[in-house]
Coordinates of C-alpha atoms and ligand atoms in Angstrom, one line a residue:
X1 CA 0.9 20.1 9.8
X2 CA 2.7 23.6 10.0
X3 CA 1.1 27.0 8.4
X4 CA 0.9 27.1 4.5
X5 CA 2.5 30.8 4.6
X6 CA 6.3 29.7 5.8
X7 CA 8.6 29.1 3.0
X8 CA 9.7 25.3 4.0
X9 CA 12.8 22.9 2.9
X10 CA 14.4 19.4 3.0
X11 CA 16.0 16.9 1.5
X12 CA 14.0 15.1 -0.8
X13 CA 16.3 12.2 -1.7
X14 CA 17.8 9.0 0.3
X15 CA 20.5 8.8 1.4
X16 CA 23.7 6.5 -0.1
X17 CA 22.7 8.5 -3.4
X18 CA 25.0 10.2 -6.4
X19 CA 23.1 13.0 -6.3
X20 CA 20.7 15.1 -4.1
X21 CA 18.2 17.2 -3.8
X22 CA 17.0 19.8 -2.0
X23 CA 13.6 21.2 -2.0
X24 CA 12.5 24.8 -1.2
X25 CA 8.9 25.7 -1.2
X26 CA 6.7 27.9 -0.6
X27 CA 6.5 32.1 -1.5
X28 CA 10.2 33.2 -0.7
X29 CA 11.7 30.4 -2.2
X30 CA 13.2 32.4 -5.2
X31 CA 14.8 34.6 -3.1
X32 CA 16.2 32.1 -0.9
X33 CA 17.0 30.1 -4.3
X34 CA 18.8 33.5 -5.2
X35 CA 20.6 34.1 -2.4
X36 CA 22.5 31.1 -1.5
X37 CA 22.7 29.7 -5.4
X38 CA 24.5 31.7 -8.1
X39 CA 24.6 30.6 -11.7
X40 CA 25.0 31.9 -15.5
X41 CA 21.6 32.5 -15.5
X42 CA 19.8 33.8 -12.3
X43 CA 16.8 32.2 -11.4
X44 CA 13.2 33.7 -12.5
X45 CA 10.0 33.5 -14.1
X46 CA 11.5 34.1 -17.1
X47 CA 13.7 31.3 -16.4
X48 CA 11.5 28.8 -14.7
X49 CA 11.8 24.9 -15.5
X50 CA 15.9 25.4 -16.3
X51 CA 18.4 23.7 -15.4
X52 CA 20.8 26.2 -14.8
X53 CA 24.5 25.3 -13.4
X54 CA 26.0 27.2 -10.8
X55 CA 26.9 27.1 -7.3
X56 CA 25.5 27.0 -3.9
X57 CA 27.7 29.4 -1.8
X58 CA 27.7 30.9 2.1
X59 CA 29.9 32.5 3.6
X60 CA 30.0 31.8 7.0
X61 CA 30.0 29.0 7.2
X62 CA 32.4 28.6 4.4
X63 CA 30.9 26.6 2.0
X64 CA 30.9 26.4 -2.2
X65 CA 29.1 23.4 -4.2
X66 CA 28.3 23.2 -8.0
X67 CA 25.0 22.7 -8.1
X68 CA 22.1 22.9 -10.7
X69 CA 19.1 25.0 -9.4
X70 CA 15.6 24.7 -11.4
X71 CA 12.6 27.1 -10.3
X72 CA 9.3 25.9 -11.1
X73 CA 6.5 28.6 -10.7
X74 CA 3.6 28.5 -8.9
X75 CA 1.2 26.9 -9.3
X76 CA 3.1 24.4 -11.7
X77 CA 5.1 22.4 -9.8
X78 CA 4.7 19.8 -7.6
X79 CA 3.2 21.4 -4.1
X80 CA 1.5 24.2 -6.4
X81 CA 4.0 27.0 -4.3
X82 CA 7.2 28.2 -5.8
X83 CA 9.5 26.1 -5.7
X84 CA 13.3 26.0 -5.9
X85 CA 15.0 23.1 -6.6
X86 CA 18.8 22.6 -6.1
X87 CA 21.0 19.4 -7.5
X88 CA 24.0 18.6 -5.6
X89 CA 26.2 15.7 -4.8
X90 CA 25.1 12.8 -2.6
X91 CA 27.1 13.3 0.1
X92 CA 25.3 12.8 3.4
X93 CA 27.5 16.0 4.8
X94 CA 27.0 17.9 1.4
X95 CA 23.8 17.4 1.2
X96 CA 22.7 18.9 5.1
X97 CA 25.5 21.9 4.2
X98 CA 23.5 23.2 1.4
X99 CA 19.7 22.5 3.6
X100 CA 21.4 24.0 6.3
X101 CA 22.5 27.2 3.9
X102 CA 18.8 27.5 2.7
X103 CA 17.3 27.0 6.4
X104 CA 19.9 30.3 7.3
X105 CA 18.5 32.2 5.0
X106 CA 15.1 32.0 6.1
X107 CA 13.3 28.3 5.3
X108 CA 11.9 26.1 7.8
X109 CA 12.8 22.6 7.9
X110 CA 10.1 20.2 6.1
X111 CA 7.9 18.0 8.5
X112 CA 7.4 14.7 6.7
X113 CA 4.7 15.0 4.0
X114 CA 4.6 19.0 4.0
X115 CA 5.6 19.3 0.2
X116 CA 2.6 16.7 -0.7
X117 CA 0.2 18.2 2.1
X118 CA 1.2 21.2 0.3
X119 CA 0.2 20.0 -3.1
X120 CA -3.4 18.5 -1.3
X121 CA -4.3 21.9 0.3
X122 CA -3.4 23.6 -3.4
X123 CA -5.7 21.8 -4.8
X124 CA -3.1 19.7 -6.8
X125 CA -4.0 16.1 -5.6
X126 CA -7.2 14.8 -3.8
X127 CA -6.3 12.6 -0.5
X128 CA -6.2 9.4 -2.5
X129 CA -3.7 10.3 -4.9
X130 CA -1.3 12.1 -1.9
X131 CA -1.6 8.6 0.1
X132 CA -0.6 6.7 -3.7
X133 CA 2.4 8.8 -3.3
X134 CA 3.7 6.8 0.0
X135 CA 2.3 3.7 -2.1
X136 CA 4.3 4.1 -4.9
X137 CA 7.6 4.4 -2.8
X138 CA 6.5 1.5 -0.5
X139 CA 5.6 -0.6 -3.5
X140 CA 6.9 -4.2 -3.5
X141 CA 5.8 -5.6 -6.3
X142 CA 4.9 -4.1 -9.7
X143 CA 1.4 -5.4 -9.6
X144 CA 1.6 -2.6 -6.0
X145 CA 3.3 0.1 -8.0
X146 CA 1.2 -0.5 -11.4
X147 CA -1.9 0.1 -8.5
X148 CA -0.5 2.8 -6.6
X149 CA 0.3 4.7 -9.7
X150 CA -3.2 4.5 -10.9
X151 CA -4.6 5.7 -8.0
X152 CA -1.7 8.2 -7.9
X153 CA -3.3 9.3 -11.1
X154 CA -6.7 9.3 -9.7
X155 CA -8.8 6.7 -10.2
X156 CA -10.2 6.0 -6.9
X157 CA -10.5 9.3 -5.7
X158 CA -12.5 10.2 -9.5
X159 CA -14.7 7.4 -8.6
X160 CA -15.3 8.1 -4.8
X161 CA -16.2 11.6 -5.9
X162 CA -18.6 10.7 -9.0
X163 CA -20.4 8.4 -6.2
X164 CA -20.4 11.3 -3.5
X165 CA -22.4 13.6 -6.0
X166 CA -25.1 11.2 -7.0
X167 CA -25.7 11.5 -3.2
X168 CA -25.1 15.3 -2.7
X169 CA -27.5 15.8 -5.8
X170 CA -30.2 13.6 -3.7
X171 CA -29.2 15.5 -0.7
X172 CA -29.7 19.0 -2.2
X173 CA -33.3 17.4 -3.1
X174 CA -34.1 16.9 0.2
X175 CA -33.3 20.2 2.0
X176 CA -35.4 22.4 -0.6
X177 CA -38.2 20.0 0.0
X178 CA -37.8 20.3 3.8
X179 CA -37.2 24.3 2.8
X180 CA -40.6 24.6 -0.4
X181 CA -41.8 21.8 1.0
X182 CA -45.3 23.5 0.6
X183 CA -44.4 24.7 -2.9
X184 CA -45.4 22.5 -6.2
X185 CA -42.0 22.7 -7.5
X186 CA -40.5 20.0 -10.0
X187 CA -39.4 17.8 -7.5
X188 CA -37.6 14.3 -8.6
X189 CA -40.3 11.5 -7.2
X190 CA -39.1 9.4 -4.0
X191 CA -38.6 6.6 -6.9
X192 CA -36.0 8.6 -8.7
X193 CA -34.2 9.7 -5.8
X194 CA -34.0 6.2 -4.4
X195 CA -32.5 5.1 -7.5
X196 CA -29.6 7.3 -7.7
X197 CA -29.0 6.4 -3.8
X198 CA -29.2 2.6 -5.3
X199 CA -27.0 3.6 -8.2
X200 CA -24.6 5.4 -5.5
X201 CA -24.5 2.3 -3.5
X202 CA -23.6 -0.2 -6.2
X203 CA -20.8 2.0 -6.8
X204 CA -19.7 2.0 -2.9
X205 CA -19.8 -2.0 -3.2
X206 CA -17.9 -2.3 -6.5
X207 CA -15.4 -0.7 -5.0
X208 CA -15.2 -2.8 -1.8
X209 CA -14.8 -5.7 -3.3
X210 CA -10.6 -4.3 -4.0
X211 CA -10.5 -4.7 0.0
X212 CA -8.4 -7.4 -0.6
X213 CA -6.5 -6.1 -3.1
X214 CA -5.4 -3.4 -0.8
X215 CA -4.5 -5.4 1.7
X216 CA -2.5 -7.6 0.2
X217 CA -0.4 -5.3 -1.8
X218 CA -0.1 -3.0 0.4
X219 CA 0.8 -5.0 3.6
X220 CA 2.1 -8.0 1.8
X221 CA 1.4 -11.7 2.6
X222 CA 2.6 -14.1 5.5
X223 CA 3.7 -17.2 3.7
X224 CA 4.7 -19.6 6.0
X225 CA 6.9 -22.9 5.3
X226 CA 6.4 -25.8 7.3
X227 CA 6.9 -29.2 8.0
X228 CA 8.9 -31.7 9.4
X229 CA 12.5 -31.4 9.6
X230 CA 14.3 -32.1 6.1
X231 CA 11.4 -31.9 4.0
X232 CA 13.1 -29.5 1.8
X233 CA 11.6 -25.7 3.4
X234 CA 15.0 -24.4 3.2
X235 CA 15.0 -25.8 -0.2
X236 CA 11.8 -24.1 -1.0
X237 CA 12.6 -21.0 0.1
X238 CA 15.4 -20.3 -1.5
X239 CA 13.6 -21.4 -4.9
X240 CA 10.9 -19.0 -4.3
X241 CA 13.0 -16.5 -3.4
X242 CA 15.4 -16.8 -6.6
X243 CA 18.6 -16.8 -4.1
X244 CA 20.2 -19.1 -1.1
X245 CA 18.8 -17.4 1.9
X246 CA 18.8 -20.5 3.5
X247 CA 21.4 -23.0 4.6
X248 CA 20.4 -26.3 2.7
X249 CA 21.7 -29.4 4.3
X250 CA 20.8 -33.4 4.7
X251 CA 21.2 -32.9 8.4
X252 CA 17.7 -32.4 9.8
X253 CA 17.1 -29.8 12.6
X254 CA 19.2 -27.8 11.0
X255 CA 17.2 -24.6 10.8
X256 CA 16.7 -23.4 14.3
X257 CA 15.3 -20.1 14.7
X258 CA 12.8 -19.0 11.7
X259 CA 14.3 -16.8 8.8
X260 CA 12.1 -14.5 7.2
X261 CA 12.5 -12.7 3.4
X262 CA 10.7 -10.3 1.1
X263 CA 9.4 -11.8 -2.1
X264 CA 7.3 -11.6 -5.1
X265 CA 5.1 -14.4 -6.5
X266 CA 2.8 -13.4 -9.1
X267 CA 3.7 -10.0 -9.0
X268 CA 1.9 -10.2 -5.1
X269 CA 4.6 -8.8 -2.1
X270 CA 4.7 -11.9 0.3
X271 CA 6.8 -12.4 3.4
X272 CA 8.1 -16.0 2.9
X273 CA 9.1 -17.5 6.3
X274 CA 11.1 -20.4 6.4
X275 CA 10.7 -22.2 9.8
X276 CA 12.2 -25.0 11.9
X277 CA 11.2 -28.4 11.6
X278 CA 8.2 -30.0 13.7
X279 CA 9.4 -32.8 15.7
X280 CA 10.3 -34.2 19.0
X281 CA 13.3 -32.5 19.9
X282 CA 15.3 -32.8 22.9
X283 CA 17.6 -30.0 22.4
X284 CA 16.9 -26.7 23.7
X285 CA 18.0 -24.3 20.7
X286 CA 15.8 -26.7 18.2
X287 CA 12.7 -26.6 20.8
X288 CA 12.9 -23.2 20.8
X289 CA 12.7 -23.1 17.0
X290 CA 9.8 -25.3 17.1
X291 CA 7.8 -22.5 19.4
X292 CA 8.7 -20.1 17.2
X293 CA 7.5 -22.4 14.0
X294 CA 4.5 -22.7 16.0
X295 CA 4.1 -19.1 16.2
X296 CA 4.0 -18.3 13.1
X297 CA 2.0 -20.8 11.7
X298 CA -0.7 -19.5 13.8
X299 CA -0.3 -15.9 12.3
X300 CA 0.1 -17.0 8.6
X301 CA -2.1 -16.2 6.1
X302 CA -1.1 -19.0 3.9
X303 CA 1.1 -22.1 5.3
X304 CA 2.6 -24.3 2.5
X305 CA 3.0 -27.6 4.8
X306 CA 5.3 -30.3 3.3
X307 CA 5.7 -33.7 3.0
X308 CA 8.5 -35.4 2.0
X309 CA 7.3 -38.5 -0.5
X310 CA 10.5 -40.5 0.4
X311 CA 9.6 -40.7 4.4
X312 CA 7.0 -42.6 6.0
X313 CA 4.3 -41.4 4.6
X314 CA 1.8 -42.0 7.7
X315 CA 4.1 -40.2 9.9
X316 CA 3.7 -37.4 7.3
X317 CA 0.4 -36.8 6.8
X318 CA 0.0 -37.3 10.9
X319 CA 2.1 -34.1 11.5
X320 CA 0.0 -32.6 8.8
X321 CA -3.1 -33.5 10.6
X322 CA -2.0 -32.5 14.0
X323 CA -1.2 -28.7 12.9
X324 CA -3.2 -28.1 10.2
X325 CA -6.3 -30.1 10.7
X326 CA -9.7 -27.6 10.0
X327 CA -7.2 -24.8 8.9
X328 CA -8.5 -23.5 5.9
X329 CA -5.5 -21.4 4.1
X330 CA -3.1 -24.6 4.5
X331 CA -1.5 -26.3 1.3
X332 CA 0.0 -29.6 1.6
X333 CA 2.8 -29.7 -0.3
X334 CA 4.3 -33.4 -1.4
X335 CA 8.1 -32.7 -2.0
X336 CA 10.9 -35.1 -4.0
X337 CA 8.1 -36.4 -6.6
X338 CA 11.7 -37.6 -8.4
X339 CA 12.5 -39.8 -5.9
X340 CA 8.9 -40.9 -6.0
X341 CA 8.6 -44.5 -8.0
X342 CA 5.9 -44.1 -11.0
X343 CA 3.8 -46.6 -10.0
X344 CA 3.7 -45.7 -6.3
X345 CA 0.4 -43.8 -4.8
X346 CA 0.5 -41.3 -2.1
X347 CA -2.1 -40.8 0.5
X348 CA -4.9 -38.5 0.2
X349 CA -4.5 -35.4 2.4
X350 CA -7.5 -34.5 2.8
X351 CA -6.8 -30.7 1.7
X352 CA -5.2 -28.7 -1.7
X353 CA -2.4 -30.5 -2.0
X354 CA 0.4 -30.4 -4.6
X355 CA 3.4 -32.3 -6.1
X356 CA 6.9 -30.7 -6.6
X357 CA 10.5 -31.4 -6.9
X358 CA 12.4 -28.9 -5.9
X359 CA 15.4 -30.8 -6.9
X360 CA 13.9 -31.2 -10.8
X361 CA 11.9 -27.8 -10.6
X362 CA 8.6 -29.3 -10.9
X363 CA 5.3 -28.8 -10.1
X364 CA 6.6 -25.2 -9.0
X365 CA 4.2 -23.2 -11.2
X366 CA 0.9 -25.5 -9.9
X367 CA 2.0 -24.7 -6.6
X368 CA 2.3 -20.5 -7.6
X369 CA -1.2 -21.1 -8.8
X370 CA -2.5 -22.8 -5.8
X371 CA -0.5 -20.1 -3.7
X372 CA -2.3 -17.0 -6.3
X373 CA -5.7 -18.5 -5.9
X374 CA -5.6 -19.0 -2.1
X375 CA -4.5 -15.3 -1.9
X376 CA -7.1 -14.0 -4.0
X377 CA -10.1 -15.9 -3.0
X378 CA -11.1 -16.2 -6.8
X379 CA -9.4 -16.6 -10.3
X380 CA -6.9 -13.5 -11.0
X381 CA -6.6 -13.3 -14.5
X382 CA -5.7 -10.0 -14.8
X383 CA -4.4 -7.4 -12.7
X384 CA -7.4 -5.5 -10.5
X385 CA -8.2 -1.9 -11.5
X386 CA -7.9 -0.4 -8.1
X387 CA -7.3 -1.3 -5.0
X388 CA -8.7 -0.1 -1.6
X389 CA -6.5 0.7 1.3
X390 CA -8.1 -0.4 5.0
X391 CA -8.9 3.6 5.9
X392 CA -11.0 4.0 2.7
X393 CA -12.4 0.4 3.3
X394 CA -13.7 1.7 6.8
X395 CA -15.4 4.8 5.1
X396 CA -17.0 3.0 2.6
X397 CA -18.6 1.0 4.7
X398 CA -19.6 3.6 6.7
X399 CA -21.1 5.4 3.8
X400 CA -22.5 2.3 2.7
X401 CA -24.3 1.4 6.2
X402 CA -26.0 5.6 6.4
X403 CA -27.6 4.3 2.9
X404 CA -30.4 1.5 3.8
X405 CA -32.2 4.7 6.6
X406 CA -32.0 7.3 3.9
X407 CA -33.7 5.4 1.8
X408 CA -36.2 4.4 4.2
X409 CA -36.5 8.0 5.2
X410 CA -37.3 9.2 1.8
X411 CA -39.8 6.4 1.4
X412 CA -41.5 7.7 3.8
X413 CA -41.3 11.7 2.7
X414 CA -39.4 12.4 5.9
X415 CA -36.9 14.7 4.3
X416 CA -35.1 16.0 7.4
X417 CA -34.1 12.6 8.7
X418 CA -33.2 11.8 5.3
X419 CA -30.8 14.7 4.9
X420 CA -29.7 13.4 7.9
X421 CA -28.3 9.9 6.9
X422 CA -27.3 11.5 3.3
X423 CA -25.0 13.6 5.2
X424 CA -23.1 10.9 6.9
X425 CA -22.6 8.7 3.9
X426 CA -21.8 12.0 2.1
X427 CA -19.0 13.5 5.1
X428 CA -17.4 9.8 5.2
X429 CA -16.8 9.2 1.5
X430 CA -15.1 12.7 1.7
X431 CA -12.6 11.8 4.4
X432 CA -12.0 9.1 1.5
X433 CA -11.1 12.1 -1.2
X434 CA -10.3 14.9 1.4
X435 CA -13.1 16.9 0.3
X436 CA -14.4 16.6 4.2
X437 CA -11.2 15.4 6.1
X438 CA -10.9 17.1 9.3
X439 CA -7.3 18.5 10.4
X440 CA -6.6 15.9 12.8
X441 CA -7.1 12.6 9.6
X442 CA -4.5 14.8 7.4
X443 CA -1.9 14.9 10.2
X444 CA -2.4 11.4 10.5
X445 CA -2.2 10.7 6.8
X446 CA 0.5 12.9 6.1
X447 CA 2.7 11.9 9.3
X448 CA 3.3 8.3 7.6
X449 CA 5.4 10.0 5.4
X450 CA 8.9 10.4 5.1
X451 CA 10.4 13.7 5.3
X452 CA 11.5 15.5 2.0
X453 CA 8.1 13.8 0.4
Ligands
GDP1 P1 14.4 -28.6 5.6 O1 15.1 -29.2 6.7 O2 13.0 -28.9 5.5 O3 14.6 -27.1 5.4 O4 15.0 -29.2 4.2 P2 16.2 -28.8 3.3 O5 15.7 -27.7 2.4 O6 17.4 -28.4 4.2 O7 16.5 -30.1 2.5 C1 16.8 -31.3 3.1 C2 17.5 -32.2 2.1 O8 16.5 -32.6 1.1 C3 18.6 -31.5 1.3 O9 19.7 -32.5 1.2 C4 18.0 -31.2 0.0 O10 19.0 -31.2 -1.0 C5 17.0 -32.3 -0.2 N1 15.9 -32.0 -1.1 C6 15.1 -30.9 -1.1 N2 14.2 -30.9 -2.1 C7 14.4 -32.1 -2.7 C8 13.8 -32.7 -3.9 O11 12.9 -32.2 -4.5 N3 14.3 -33.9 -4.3 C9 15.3 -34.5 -3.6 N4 15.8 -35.7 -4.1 N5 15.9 -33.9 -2.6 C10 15.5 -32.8 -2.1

């Protein structure tokens, strides 16, 4: 990441947009503000937080825009630097005119993440709550964005840090022993300190049980659709999705190549992929299909296989068997229940299974359930309290595994070595909060993301 002391700038919205903005940052901003932006009022400390109309101007090139300019002074705004904001129209050509005006007069460009990395070195968000930033924008699901803004608002990274002191308050214990070791201070008894470490370790675990949390609504969940041809996926599909993705027909064989959309059951991101039909095929284009079925039901995390209750029956559950035999995340899914007759009694499975018509819309919320429980590994009343992404998940269990020998060292009154395994669990649960990150783990953060953030 580039030197806190240069003044930098970007574009800090998308593009397509009515309106822009342009973000300058850093401890010339004013005068850059100043200098390419004129208003009624000019911008100031006494006039910090307006909006105040006016124009961008430059001469060569020649260039006017109305445009509002705010100034937000240090250290209250959102990097904790000056900054100067400017409002202009959406324009993709507008829009680089006036970032090009402000780079002229002295702002570097932006790399991606420099206004947040900004706001982590000031101080103004811990490493958990500048990551929740990219979170929030990538969020797919408001159960991901209700997460991400909790964690933007620093739930995980208060918590990480409360555990990180019970240790550093054992580890301080330690190096005066191994320092007065001699002396008859007050020292906290081996008991004491091993409790806090136990205390500190409860905490590590509570918190790595939102692993899958993270995961899942971060990255999202491969739900796969499978079956034999005309079983109604395509059917499904577009139910779950709430729209006709897929081309619904009576003609089996008639999806080819797999189709693959962005949903959200139960407020959970999944990527819903629709594939071809298992069967014998003797067409090349509808083989192919079947690979690629085939594919992707081995890289699922949850396959919804169906059945169609008006075919043979036998045949069904056979295909069943054949693919997702000792599968554990597989649902069988018996479709057209209303072409089913009442009395009639369909085979066991042998796995979850549930009924639906798509064409009456029922059994659709059992099969949500099935789909929620099967994601979540347990009941999911409510929504968690935080989730943990798969970096912090590494670090806590690295923290969590330097835990069993400095308790074994204090046991045994060998402070040194103790101090030792302290400090690991201690340096990797602040890589979590950025209270220890190296320079190399924020470029790698920050990198991810996009420029103008
Ligand atoms: P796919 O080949 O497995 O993707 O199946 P489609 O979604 O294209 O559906 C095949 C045929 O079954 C279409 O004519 C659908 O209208 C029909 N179908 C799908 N679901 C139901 C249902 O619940 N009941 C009835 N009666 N027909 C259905």
């Amino acid at each position: 990441m580039g030197n806190l002391e240069d003044t930098i700038a970007a574009i800090s919205t998308g593009t397509g947009g009515a309106v822009s903005i342009i973000r300058i940052s850093g401890s010339d901003s004013l005068a850059i503000g100043n200098s390419i932006w004129h208003g009624a009022l000019k911008l100031s400390p006494r006039n910090r937080r307006k909006a105040i109309l006016g124009k961008c101007t430059s001469r060569n090139p020649l260039f006017s825009e109305q445009a509002i300019a705010i100034f937000y002074q240090a250290p209250h705004s959102y990097t904790g630097d000056d900054v100067v904001e400017i409002q202009c129209h959406g324009g993709a050509l507008v829009t680089r005119k006036v970032l090009e005006i402000a780079l002229m007069a002295g702002a570097r460009q932006a790399a991606p993440g420099e206004f947040t990395f900004r706001a982590f070195m000031n101080g103004k968000l811990d490493l958990t709550q500048a990551e929740a930033v990219c979170d929030i924008i990538s969020a797919q699901s408001s159960m991901a964005l209700n997460l991400a803004e909790r964690q933007a608002a620093g739930i995980l990274g208060r918590n990480v840090h409360e555990i990180r002191s019970l240790l550093v308050n054992v580890l301080s214990e330690c190096e005066s022993r191994m320092d007065f070791g001699e002396e008859n201070l007050d020292w906290q008894s081996p008991k004491k300190l091993i409790s806090t470490i136990d205390k500190a370790s409860e905490g590590i675990s509570a918190l790595l049980k939102y692993r899958t949390e993270g995961a899942v609504l971060r990255e999202g969940v491969r739900v796969v659709i499978a079956g034999k041809p005309n079983v109604g996926k395509s059917s499904l599909l577009n139910l779950l999705l709430g729209y006709d993705r897929a081309i619904v027909t009576s003609l089996p064989g008639t999806t080819r190549d797999t189709v693959e959309e962005l949903a959200s059951i139960r407020n959970i991101p999944v990527r819903l992929i629709d594939t071809a039909g298992i069967r014998e095929a003797d067409n090349i284009i509808e083989n192919k299909g079947i690979e690629r079925s085939l594919a992707s039901i081995k890289q699922a995390q949850i396959i919804l296989w169906l059945l169609d209750v008006s075919a043979n029956p036998t045949a069904e559950i056979k295909t069943l068997n054949e693919h997702a035999s000792g599968k554990e995340n597989v649902i069988a899914v018996w479709n057209k229940t209303d072409l089913l007759a009442k009395s009639a009694k369909l085979p066991a499975t042998g796995i979850e299974t549930v009924k639906i018509s798509i064409e009456e819309r029922s059994g659709i919320d059992e099969l949500m359930d099935h789909i929620e429980k099967m994601i979540w590994g347990y009941p999911h009343a409510s929504e968690p309290e935080t989730a943990v992404s798969s970096r912090h998940a590494a670090l806590l269990v690295e923290a969590l595994e330097a835990v069993p020998g400095a308790v074994e060292k204090i046991r045994s009154q060998e402070w040194e070595l103790a101090s030792v395994n302290l400090r690991a669990a201690i340096s990797a649960l602040g890589r979590i909060t950025g209270e220890d990150a190296s320079p190399d783990i924020l470029d790698e953060i920050f990198s991810r993301f996009c420029i103008g953030k």
